[in-house]
Short mmCIF file of C-alpha atoms and ligand atoms in Angstrom, two decimals:
data_model
loop_
_atom_site.label_atom_id
_atom_site.label_comp_id
_atom_site.label_asym_id
_atom_site.label_seq_id
_atom_site.Cartn_x
_atom_site.Cartn_y
_atom_site.Cartn_z
CA MET A 1 0.00 0.00 0.00
CA SER A 2 1.32 3.40 -0.88
CA ARG A 3 2.45 5.90 1.70
CA ASN A 4 0.03 8.38 0.18
CA ALA A 5 -3.12 6.29 0.49
CA GLU A 6 -2.60 5.39 4.15
CA SER A 7 -1.35 8.81 5.18
CA THR A 8 -4.29 10.47 3.45
CA ALA A 9 -6.77 8.10 5.07
CA PHE A 10 -5.53 8.67 8.62
CA ARG A 11 -4.94 12.40 8.11
CA SER A 12 -8.43 12.90 6.73
CA ALA A 13 -9.98 10.94 9.59
CA LEU A 14 -8.13 13.06 12.15
CA GLU A 15 -9.22 16.24 10.40
CA VAL A 16 -12.87 15.18 10.59
CA ILE A 17 -12.52 14.22 14.27
CA ARG A 18 -10.64 17.42 15.08
CA ALA A 19 -13.53 19.51 13.81
CA VAL A 20 -15.76 18.00 16.52
CA GLU A 21 -13.48 17.30 19.50
CA PRO A 22 -9.87 18.31 18.88
CA ARG A 23 -8.70 16.76 22.14
CA VAL A 24 -9.66 13.31 20.89
CA ALA A 25 -7.81 13.88 17.61
CA ASP A 26 -4.79 15.04 19.60
CA ALA A 27 -4.93 11.98 21.86
CA ILE A 28 -5.08 9.65 18.85
CA GLY A 29 -2.04 11.36 17.33
CA ALA A 30 -0.24 11.28 20.69
CA GLU A 31 -0.94 7.55 21.03
CA LEU A 32 0.74 6.87 17.70
CA ALA A 33 3.71 9.01 18.75
CA ASP A 34 4.01 7.17 22.10
CA GLN A 35 3.82 3.79 20.42
CA ARG A 36 6.43 4.83 17.91
CA GLU A 37 8.83 5.93 20.63
CA SER A 38 8.61 3.08 23.12
CA LEU A 39 10.10 -0.35 23.19
CA LYS A 40 6.84 -2.27 23.50
CA LEU A 41 7.39 -5.62 25.15
CA ILE A 42 3.92 -6.33 26.50
CA ALA A 43 3.38 -9.96 25.53
CA SER A 44 -0.33 -9.51 24.81
CA GLU A 45 -0.04 -6.44 22.56
CA ASN A 46 0.76 -5.98 18.90
CA TYR A 47 0.32 -3.45 16.07
CA ALA A 48 -2.67 -4.14 13.82
CA SER A 49 -2.25 -3.31 10.13
CA PRO A 50 -3.54 0.00 8.72
CA ALA A 51 -6.16 -1.99 6.77
CA THR A 52 -7.39 -3.62 9.98
CA LEU A 53 -7.46 -0.29 11.83
CA LEU A 54 -9.29 1.51 9.04
CA THR A 55 -11.89 -1.25 8.75
CA MET A 56 -13.12 -0.41 12.25
CA GLY A 57 -14.09 3.19 11.53
CA ASN A 58 -17.27 3.01 9.45
CA TRP A 59 -21.04 2.55 9.23
CA PHE A 60 -21.02 -1.04 10.40
CA SER A 61 -20.65 0.43 13.88
CA ASP A 62 -24.27 1.64 13.67
CA LYS A 63 -25.88 -1.72 12.99
CA TYR A 64 -27.57 -4.08 15.42
CA ALA A 65 -27.18 -7.70 14.36
CA GLU A 66 -28.13 -10.05 17.21
CA GLY A 67 -28.37 -13.61 16.02
CA THR A 68 -26.13 -15.30 13.49
CA VAL A 69 -25.51 -15.13 9.74
CA GLY A 70 -28.85 -15.41 7.92
CA ARG A 71 -30.79 -15.68 11.19
CA ARG A 72 -30.99 -12.26 12.80
CA PHE A 73 -33.33 -10.59 15.25
CA TYR A 74 -33.06 -7.36 13.18
CA ALA A 75 -33.81 -6.55 9.56
CA GLY A 76 -31.25 -5.18 7.13
CA CYS A 77 -28.26 -7.30 8.17
CA GLN A 78 -27.22 -8.49 4.70
CA ASN A 79 -23.90 -6.63 4.74
CA VAL A 80 -23.14 -7.70 8.30
CA ASP A 81 -23.85 -11.25 7.16
CA THR A 82 -21.23 -10.79 4.43
CA VAL A 83 -18.44 -9.72 6.79
CA GLU A 84 -19.33 -12.12 9.60
CA ALA A 85 -19.40 -15.04 7.16
CA LEU A 86 -16.08 -13.93 5.68
CA ALA A 87 -14.42 -13.67 9.08
CA ALA A 88 -15.72 -17.13 10.06
CA GLU A 89 -14.59 -18.61 6.74
CA HIS A 90 -11.08 -17.20 7.10
CA ALA A 91 -10.90 -18.43 10.71
CA LYS A 92 -11.98 -21.95 9.75
CA GLU A 93 -9.49 -22.14 6.90
CA LEU A 94 -6.66 -20.65 8.92
CA PHE A 95 -7.07 -22.92 11.93
CA GLY A 96 -8.56 -26.00 10.26
CA ALA A 97 -11.69 -25.75 12.42
CA SER A 98 -15.11 -26.91 11.34
CA HIS A 99 -16.94 -24.03 13.06
CA ALA A 100 -15.93 -20.46 13.98
CA TYR A 101 -17.93 -17.92 15.97
CA VAL A 102 -16.45 -14.46 15.53
CA GLN A 103 -18.81 -12.31 17.61
CA PRO A 104 -17.14 -12.24 21.05
CA HIS A 105 -16.00 -8.75 21.96
CA SER A 106 -13.03 -9.94 23.99
CA GLY A 107 -11.29 -12.98 25.42
CA ILE A 108 -13.44 -13.10 28.55
CA ASP A 109 -16.53 -12.99 26.34
CA ALA A 110 -15.20 -15.82 24.20
CA ASN A 111 -14.57 -17.87 27.33
CA LEU A 112 -18.06 -17.15 28.68
CA VAL A 113 -19.59 -18.25 25.39
CA ALA A 114 -17.55 -21.46 25.57
CA PHE A 115 -18.43 -22.17 29.21
CA TRP A 116 -22.14 -21.71 28.57
CA ALA A 117 -22.01 -23.76 25.39
CA ILE A 118 -20.46 -26.60 27.38
CA LEU A 119 -22.95 -26.18 30.24
CA ALA A 120 -25.83 -26.14 27.78
CA ASP A 121 -24.53 -29.26 26.07
CA ARG A 122 -23.56 -31.24 29.14
CA VAL A 123 -26.10 -30.10 31.76
CA GLU A 124 -29.03 -28.23 30.21
CA SER A 125 -29.72 -30.45 27.18
CA PRO A 126 -29.89 -33.68 29.25
CA ALA A 127 -32.23 -31.95 31.72
CA LEU A 128 -34.53 -30.83 28.90
CA LYS A 129 -34.48 -34.30 27.45
CA LYS A 130 -35.31 -35.86 30.80
CA ALA A 131 -38.22 -33.46 31.28
CA GLN A 132 -39.27 -34.14 27.68
CA VAL A 133 -39.43 -30.45 26.75
CA ARG A 134 -37.72 -28.52 23.96
CA GLN A 135 -36.63 -25.37 25.76
CA VAL A 136 -36.11 -23.96 29.24
CA ASN A 137 -39.33 -21.91 29.13
CA ASP A 138 -41.27 -25.17 29.03
CA LEU A 139 -39.79 -26.52 32.27
CA THR A 140 -41.89 -26.55 35.43
CA GLU A 141 -40.83 -24.14 38.17
CA ALA A 142 -39.44 -27.07 40.14
CA ASP A 143 -37.44 -28.47 37.21
CA TRP A 144 -36.12 -24.99 36.34
CA PHE A 145 -35.02 -24.43 39.93
CA ALA A 146 -33.25 -27.80 39.95
CA LEU A 147 -31.55 -27.08 36.61
CA ARG A 148 -30.30 -23.68 37.76
CA ARG A 149 -28.77 -25.27 40.83
CA GLU A 150 -27.14 -27.96 38.71
CA LEU A 151 -25.74 -25.39 36.26
CA GLY A 152 -24.20 -23.53 39.19
CA ASP A 153 -22.68 -26.63 40.72
CA GLN A 154 -20.15 -27.73 38.08
CA ARG A 155 -16.40 -28.15 38.29
CA MET A 156 -13.52 -26.74 36.30
CA LEU A 157 -9.83 -27.62 36.43
CA GLY A 158 -7.46 -24.98 35.05
CA MET A 159 -3.89 -23.78 35.34
CA SER A 160 -3.16 -21.79 38.50
CA LEU A 161 -2.73 -18.06 38.17
CA ASP A 162 0.79 -17.95 39.56
CA ALA A 163 1.87 -20.75 37.19
CA GLY A 164 0.74 -18.59 34.27
CA GLY A 165 -2.99 -19.39 34.00
CA HIS A 166 -5.63 -16.77 33.35
CA LEU A 167 -8.12 -15.09 35.65
CA THR A 168 -11.04 -16.22 33.48
CA HIS A 169 -10.20 -19.89 34.03
CA GLY A 170 -12.21 -20.12 37.22
CA PHE A 171 -10.66 -17.65 39.63
CA ARG A 172 -12.81 -16.08 42.31
CA PRO A 173 -12.39 -12.39 41.39
CA ASN A 174 -13.68 -13.28 37.90
CA ILE A 175 -17.22 -14.39 37.06
CA SER A 176 -15.85 -17.80 36.03
CA GLY A 177 -14.82 -18.41 39.65
CA LYS A 178 -18.29 -17.53 40.86
CA MET A 179 -19.86 -19.87 38.28
CA PHE A 180 -17.65 -22.91 38.85
CA ASP A 181 -16.14 -24.90 41.67
CA GLN A 182 -12.53 -24.54 40.51
CA ARG A 183 -9.32 -26.38 41.23
CA SER A 184 -5.91 -25.59 39.77
CA TYR A 185 -3.00 -27.51 38.41
CA GLY A 186 0.37 -25.82 38.82
CA THR A 187 3.84 -26.43 37.51
CA ASP A 188 6.74 -28.48 38.82
CA PRO A 189 8.52 -26.28 41.40
CA ALA A 190 11.92 -27.56 40.21
CA THR A 191 11.49 -27.01 36.48
CA GLY A 192 8.57 -24.60 36.21
CA LEU A 193 7.04 -26.96 33.62
CA ILE A 194 3.58 -28.50 33.54
CA ASP A 195 3.72 -31.96 35.10
CA TYR A 196 1.14 -33.93 33.11
CA ASP A 197 1.08 -36.77 35.65
CA ARG A 198 0.06 -34.27 38.31
CA VAL A 199 -2.62 -32.83 36.04
CA ALA A 200 -3.97 -36.35 35.46
CA GLU A 201 -3.94 -37.01 39.20
CA ALA A 202 -5.80 -33.75 39.91
CA ALA A 203 -8.35 -34.60 37.21
CA ARG A 204 -8.90 -38.09 38.68
CA GLU A 205 -9.44 -36.68 42.16
CA PHE A 206 -11.58 -33.67 41.21
CA ARG A 207 -13.48 -35.05 38.18
CA PRO A 208 -14.11 -31.70 36.48
CA LEU A 209 -16.79 -31.07 33.87
CA ILE A 210 -14.25 -28.88 32.04
CA LEU A 211 -10.48 -29.18 31.78
CA VAL A 212 -8.98 -25.87 30.64
CA ALA A 213 -5.54 -25.44 29.09
CA GLY A 214 -4.01 -22.18 27.99
CA TYR A 215 -2.10 -19.44 29.70
CA SER A 216 -1.08 -15.84 29.70
CA ALA A 217 2.32 -16.16 31.35
CA TYR A 218 3.69 -19.67 30.74
CA PRO A 219 6.73 -19.51 28.46
CA ARG A 220 6.53 -23.04 27.10
CA LYS A 221 4.52 -25.17 24.71
CA VAL A 222 1.66 -27.29 26.04
CA ASN A 223 1.09 -30.82 24.80
CA PHE A 224 -2.60 -30.71 23.95
CA ARG A 225 -2.73 -34.37 22.91
CA ILE A 226 -1.82 -35.41 26.44
CA MET A 227 -4.23 -32.89 27.93
CA ARG A 228 -7.05 -34.29 25.77
CA GLU A 229 -6.24 -37.81 26.94
CA ILE A 230 -6.48 -36.59 30.52
CA ALA A 231 -9.83 -34.91 29.82
CA ASP A 232 -11.15 -38.06 28.13
CA SER A 233 -10.03 -40.25 31.02
CA VAL A 234 -12.41 -38.40 33.37
CA GLY A 235 -15.15 -37.52 30.90
CA ALA A 236 -14.31 -33.81 30.91
CA THR A 237 -14.81 -31.40 28.04
CA PHE A 238 -11.41 -30.14 26.94
CA MET A 239 -11.23 -26.40 26.34
CA VAL A 240 -8.15 -24.47 25.23
CA ASP A 241 -7.80 -20.72 25.55
CA MET A 242 -5.13 -19.95 22.93
CA ALA A 243 -5.45 -16.17 23.18
CA HIS A 244 -1.74 -15.62 23.71
CA PHE A 245 -0.39 -18.00 21.11
CA ALA A 246 -3.09 -17.97 18.39
CA GLY A 247 -0.60 -16.32 16.03
CA LEU A 248 1.84 -19.18 16.54
CA VAL A 249 -0.91 -21.69 15.74
CA ALA A 250 -2.00 -19.67 12.70
CA GLY A 251 1.62 -19.41 11.54
CA LYS A 252 2.15 -23.19 11.96
CA VAL A 253 4.89 -22.81 14.54
CA PHE A 254 2.74 -24.86 16.93
CA THR A 255 1.73 -28.01 15.07
CA GLY A 256 0.91 -31.64 15.91
CA ASP A 257 0.55 -32.17 19.65
CA PHE A 258 1.03 -28.43 20.21
CA ASP A 259 -1.80 -27.26 17.96
CA PRO A 260 -4.90 -27.15 20.16
CA VAL A 261 -7.50 -27.18 17.39
CA PRO A 262 -7.43 -30.91 16.51
CA HIS A 263 -7.28 -31.93 20.17
CA ALA A 264 -9.72 -29.66 22.01
CA HIS A 265 -13.51 -29.87 22.01
CA ILE A 266 -13.57 -26.09 21.98
CA VAL A 267 -10.93 -23.38 21.51
CA THR A 268 -11.20 -19.72 22.43
CA THR A 269 -8.93 -16.85 21.53
CA THR A 270 -8.55 -13.15 21.31
CA THR A 271 -7.75 -11.69 17.92
CA HIS A 272 -5.44 -8.84 18.91
CA LYS A 273 -2.42 -10.51 20.50
CA SER A 274 0.04 -12.60 18.46
CA LEU A 275 -2.71 -12.95 15.81
CA ARG A 276 -2.32 -9.19 15.16
CA GLY A 277 -5.98 -8.37 14.47
CA PRO A 278 -8.49 -5.97 16.00
CA ARG A 279 -9.37 -6.15 19.71
CA GLY A 280 -11.87 -8.98 20.03
CA GLY A 281 -12.51 -12.66 20.64
CA MET A 282 -13.43 -15.80 18.77
CA VAL A 283 -14.52 -19.40 19.44
CA LEU A 284 -13.66 -22.46 17.35
CA CYS A 285 -15.31 -25.84 17.79
CA GLY A 286 -16.57 -28.98 16.12
CA PRO A 287 -20.15 -29.63 15.00
CA GLU A 288 -21.19 -31.01 18.42
CA LEU A 289 -20.96 -27.63 20.13
CA ALA A 290 -21.59 -25.34 17.14
CA ASP A 291 -25.28 -24.66 17.77
CA GLN A 292 -24.71 -23.88 21.42
CA VAL A 293 -21.76 -21.59 20.61
CA ASP A 294 -23.86 -19.68 18.09
CA ARG A 295 -26.28 -18.80 20.90
CA GLY A 296 -23.53 -16.65 22.47
CA CYS A 297 -25.46 -13.51 21.53
CA PRO A 298 -27.81 -12.69 23.15
CA MET A 299 -27.10 -15.34 25.84
CA VAL A 300 -23.95 -13.74 27.25
CA LEU A 301 -22.92 -11.18 24.62
CA GLY A 302 -24.38 -7.80 23.78
CA GLY A 303 -25.03 -7.04 20.13
CA PRO A 304 -22.12 -8.05 17.90
CA LEU A 305 -19.76 -5.34 16.69
CA PRO A 306 -19.98 -5.61 12.90
CA HIS A 307 -17.16 -3.13 12.33
CA VAL A 308 -14.87 -5.32 14.45
CA MET A 309 -16.03 -8.52 12.75
CA ALA A 310 -15.18 -6.84 9.44
CA ALA A 311 -11.72 -6.03 10.81
CA LYS A 312 -11.36 -9.63 11.99
CA ALA A 313 -12.05 -10.74 8.41
CA VAL A 314 -9.30 -8.43 7.14
CA ALA A 315 -6.77 -9.48 9.79
CA LEU A 316 -7.53 -13.19 9.32
CA ALA A 317 -7.08 -12.76 5.56
CA GLU A 318 -3.68 -11.24 6.34
CA ALA A 319 -2.82 -14.16 8.61
CA ARG A 320 -3.59 -16.58 5.77
CA ARG A 321 -0.86 -15.04 3.63
CA PRO A 322 2.39 -17.03 3.41
CA ASP A 323 4.42 -14.26 5.08
CA PHE A 324 2.46 -14.68 8.32
CA ALA A 325 4.18 -18.03 8.93
CA ASP A 326 7.51 -16.29 8.63
CA TYR A 327 6.31 -13.60 11.08
CA ALA A 328 5.18 -16.25 13.58
CA GLN A 329 8.53 -18.04 13.43
CA ARG A 330 10.38 -14.75 13.92
CA ILE A 331 8.29 -14.04 17.05
CA VAL A 332 9.65 -17.24 18.61
CA ASP A 333 13.22 -16.71 17.32
CA ASN A 334 13.14 -13.24 18.87
CA ALA A 335 11.78 -14.46 22.20
CA GLN A 336 14.52 -17.10 22.34
CA ALA A 337 17.20 -14.54 21.47
CA LEU A 338 15.87 -12.23 24.18
CA ALA A 339 15.84 -15.10 26.68
CA GLU A 340 19.40 -16.11 25.78
CA GLY A 341 20.57 -12.50 26.03
CA LEU A 342 19.06 -12.17 29.51
CA LEU A 343 20.38 -15.53 30.70
CA ARG A 344 23.89 -14.60 29.53
CA ARG A 345 23.65 -11.48 31.67
CA GLY A 346 22.58 -13.46 34.73
CA THR A 347 18.82 -12.84 34.77
CA THR A 348 16.66 -15.60 36.25
CA LEU A 349 13.98 -16.81 33.86
CA VAL A 350 11.03 -18.98 34.86
CA THR A 351 11.59 -22.42 33.22
CA GLY A 352 15.04 -21.22 32.12
CA GLY A 353 13.93 -19.97 28.70
CA THR A 354 11.04 -20.00 26.27
CA ASP A 355 9.60 -21.84 23.33
CA ASN A 356 6.80 -19.40 22.60
CA HIS A 357 6.42 -15.61 22.34
CA LEU A 358 7.06 -14.68 25.95
CA VAL A 359 9.75 -14.66 28.60
CA LEU A 360 9.02 -14.45 32.32
CA LEU A 361 11.76 -12.80 34.37
CA ASP A 362 12.02 -13.48 38.10
CA VAL A 363 13.34 -10.09 39.21
CA SER A 364 13.83 -11.09 42.85
CA GLY A 365 17.41 -11.88 41.79
CA TYR A 366 17.84 -8.12 41.23
CA GLY A 367 16.38 -7.50 44.71
CA LEU A 368 13.24 -5.95 43.18
CA THR A 369 9.52 -6.57 43.09
CA GLY A 370 7.77 -6.78 39.75
CA ARG A 371 6.17 -3.41 40.38
CA GLN A 372 9.50 -1.70 41.02
CA ALA A 373 11.03 -3.31 37.95
CA GLU A 374 8.04 -2.44 35.74
CA GLN A 375 8.18 1.23 36.72
CA ALA A 376 11.97 1.52 36.42
CA LEU A 377 11.79 0.01 32.93
CA LEU A 378 8.96 2.36 31.99
CA ASP A 379 11.06 5.35 33.12
CA SER A 380 13.63 4.08 30.62
CA GLY A 381 11.25 3.81 27.67
CA ILE A 382 10.69 0.05 27.97
CA VAL A 383 7.04 -0.94 28.32
CA THR A 384 6.43 -4.29 30.07
CA ASN A 385 4.04 -5.58 32.69
CA ARG A 386 4.64 -7.12 36.07
CA ASN A 387 3.42 -10.65 36.54
CA ALA A 388 3.37 -13.23 39.32
CA VAL A 389 5.91 -16.04 39.14
CA PRO A 390 5.18 -19.55 40.50
CA GLN A 391 4.81 -19.51 44.31
CA ASP A 392 5.20 -15.73 44.23
CA ARG A 393 5.99 -14.31 47.66
CA ASN A 394 4.91 -10.82 46.68
CA GLY A 395 1.36 -11.68 45.63
CA ALA A 396 -0.53 -10.70 42.49
CA TRP A 397 -0.27 -6.92 42.94
CA TYR A 398 3.43 -6.33 43.57
CA THR A 399 4.63 -9.66 42.13
CA SER A 400 8.21 -10.85 41.63
CA GLY A 401 8.11 -11.08 37.87
CA ILE A 402 8.21 -9.15 34.64
CA ARG A 403 6.54 -10.65 31.58
CA ILE A 404 7.94 -9.64 28.23
CA GLY A 405 6.87 -10.69 24.77
CA THR A 406 8.02 -10.21 21.21
CA PRO A 407 4.93 -10.09 18.90
CA ALA A 408 4.89 -6.28 18.70
CA LEU A 409 8.61 -5.66 18.16
CA THR A 410 8.65 -8.48 15.61
CA THR A 411 5.86 -6.74 13.68
CA ARG A 412 8.05 -3.67 13.71
CA GLY A 413 10.83 -5.65 12.10
CA LEU A 414 13.32 -6.01 14.95
CA GLY A 415 15.34 -9.22 14.80
CA THR A 416 17.55 -11.36 17.00
CA ALA A 417 20.46 -8.88 17.07
CA GLU A 418 18.13 -6.17 18.37
CA MET A 419 16.80 -8.63 20.95
CA ASP A 420 20.28 -9.00 22.39
CA ALA A 421 20.56 -5.21 22.55
CA THR A 422 17.16 -5.13 24.26
CA ALA A 423 18.33 -7.69 26.82
CA GLU A 424 21.29 -5.43 27.57
CA LEU A 425 19.00 -2.43 28.13
CA ILE A 426 16.68 -4.41 30.42
CA HIS A 427 19.60 -5.78 32.42
CA THR A 428 21.15 -2.31 32.72
CA VAL A 429 17.97 -0.85 34.19
CA LEU A 430 17.25 -3.73 36.54
CA SER A 431 20.81 -4.03 37.81
CA GLN A 432 20.98 -0.29 38.54
CA THR A 433 17.61 -0.01 40.28
CA THR A 434 17.42 -0.46 44.03
CA PRO A 435 14.37 -0.87 46.27
CA GLY A 436 13.11 2.30 47.94
CA ALA A 437 11.76 2.88 51.44
CA ASN A 438 8.48 4.15 52.85
CA ALA A 439 8.35 7.44 54.77
CA ASP A 440 8.78 5.54 58.05
CA GLY A 441 11.93 3.82 56.77
CA THR A 442 10.37 0.39 56.20
CA PRO A 443 11.14 -1.32 52.86
CA SER A 444 8.66 -0.47 50.12
CA LYS A 445 7.44 -2.93 47.50
CA ALA A 446 6.59 -0.09 45.12
CA LYS A 447 9.21 2.61 45.56
CA TYR A 448 12.57 2.33 43.88
CA VAL A 449 15.67 4.35 43.17
CA LEU A 450 17.05 4.69 39.66
CA ASP A 451 19.49 7.39 38.67
CA PRO A 452 17.58 9.53 36.12
CA ALA A 453 20.77 9.72 34.03
CA VAL A 454 20.67 5.92 33.61
CA ALA A 455 16.97 5.98 32.70
CA ASP A 456 17.67 8.78 30.24
CA SER A 457 20.61 7.03 28.65
CA VAL A 458 18.70 3.73 28.28
CA GLY A 459 15.71 5.63 26.88
CA LYS A 460 17.94 7.21 24.24
CA GLN A 461 19.46 3.87 23.33
CA ALA A 462 15.95 2.39 23.02
CA THR A 463 14.94 5.23 20.70
CA ASP A 464 18.09 4.71 18.62
CA LEU A 465 17.34 0.98 18.42
CA LEU A 466 13.82 1.69 17.19
CA ALA A 467 14.89 4.35 14.70
CA GLY A 468 15.87 1.68 12.19
CA PHE A 469 12.42 0.09 12.41
CA PRO A 470 9.79 2.80 11.94
CA LEU A 471 6.30 1.92 13.14
CA TYR A 472 3.62 2.31 10.46
CA PRO A 473 6.15 3.60 7.93
CA THR A 474 3.34 4.21 5.41
CA VAL A 475 1.52 6.53 7.82
CA ASP A 476 2.70 10.12 7.99
CA LEU A 477 0.37 12.32 10.02
CA GLY A 478 2.30 15.43 9.00
N1 DSN B 1 -4.78 -9.04 29.48
C1 DSN B 1 -4.26 -10.13 28.73
C2 DSN B 1 -2.83 -10.33 28.99
O1 DSN B 1 -2.13 -9.35 29.14
O2 DSN B 1 -2.36 -11.45 29.04
C3 DSN B 1 -5.00 -11.37 28.94
O3 DSN B 1 -6.26 -11.11 29.41
#
């Protein structure tokens, strides 16, 4: 795409916005400037293409389209049908799935759709059959009361938060934890790796309705074939949340036992992380759960966002191009180069390295909490997020870890040599930051001391590193 077309498109859009609320136009321009200037290492972020971004700003935003393709609760959805069907088609082809539901607005929404599809299939449908009625409205008050209690009394087994699992996999602060009786499987304290024998043991003891795999801070591959065998051995439905690594599945870096799609009954994902699409979610499944999944809206979702489904179609079409596989491989090469660079400089990494897109640093070796490290890095132009490490002594707020990921910088074009330079910058900041104290002299888990000259110097080096890899080179806002 030519520099002119994309620059003109974004410039014109900003001009139109500026005429109504200039502060919003300014904030949009400032966001691009900030993203261009910082070393973005947040493992769950990326840079969507100009085509994907532009697809979200149009008339589709005005349309209500509850229901599914060809079966809507509103008239006039023919164009929404076109883009929703396209997005689903691309998703099915890309991931080799027989059914794709592209309406979820986010990852949590996708997981809720999946949970309720499983509950409907495993709990509600048998209850309707037993009562010899077609739908819940036909149940007697007594049968409805009994069904509601049964729906609320099911079990889920998922990866523990501090081992890298996700809040939506049954943890109490999230609605999933209020819906399910949840137990966790962790990782081996010695290696940091999933111990499949322990998972099998936990499944045998707990007998969950749902076994969930997937993570947001586990730096290794998961063997989904083994996980499916475990689920089958206890009659559980096997669900995989591949939000973090969907791009690696799409790009065929994770294949065979490490591709969740052929092994799981149902797979959820976001579309904006390593997959590099618009912010949103998606569910993939086989024919057995397809009808239940398609009831996601209006069961748990508000009206679908047709402009975002259109952008999903564009991004998924991009991910089907041959160069996406190369991108996905470079994400992993970069994460491994970053991990090696950090290990060489003495940083402690959970599991000792990575085979996906993320690296989890245990910063207690630097004498810091995750919060102190995160802020010191931010002062130096390096954007990361703090994250718990297994058996974290500092809890989920302060933490002892920093999670870094390479999808965004890889999109920008940085390679393994730049990852080594990035490791040097991270190590410089962390090794020169010391914990601060509270006003009463007690040690603080949040305050820290970093010489501003060091932060400044690292920030300049980060800017220099990025200068060779301009972000959105075809977009000049003038
Ligand atoms: N917030 C996402 C992440 O950073 O991993 C997942 O919900």
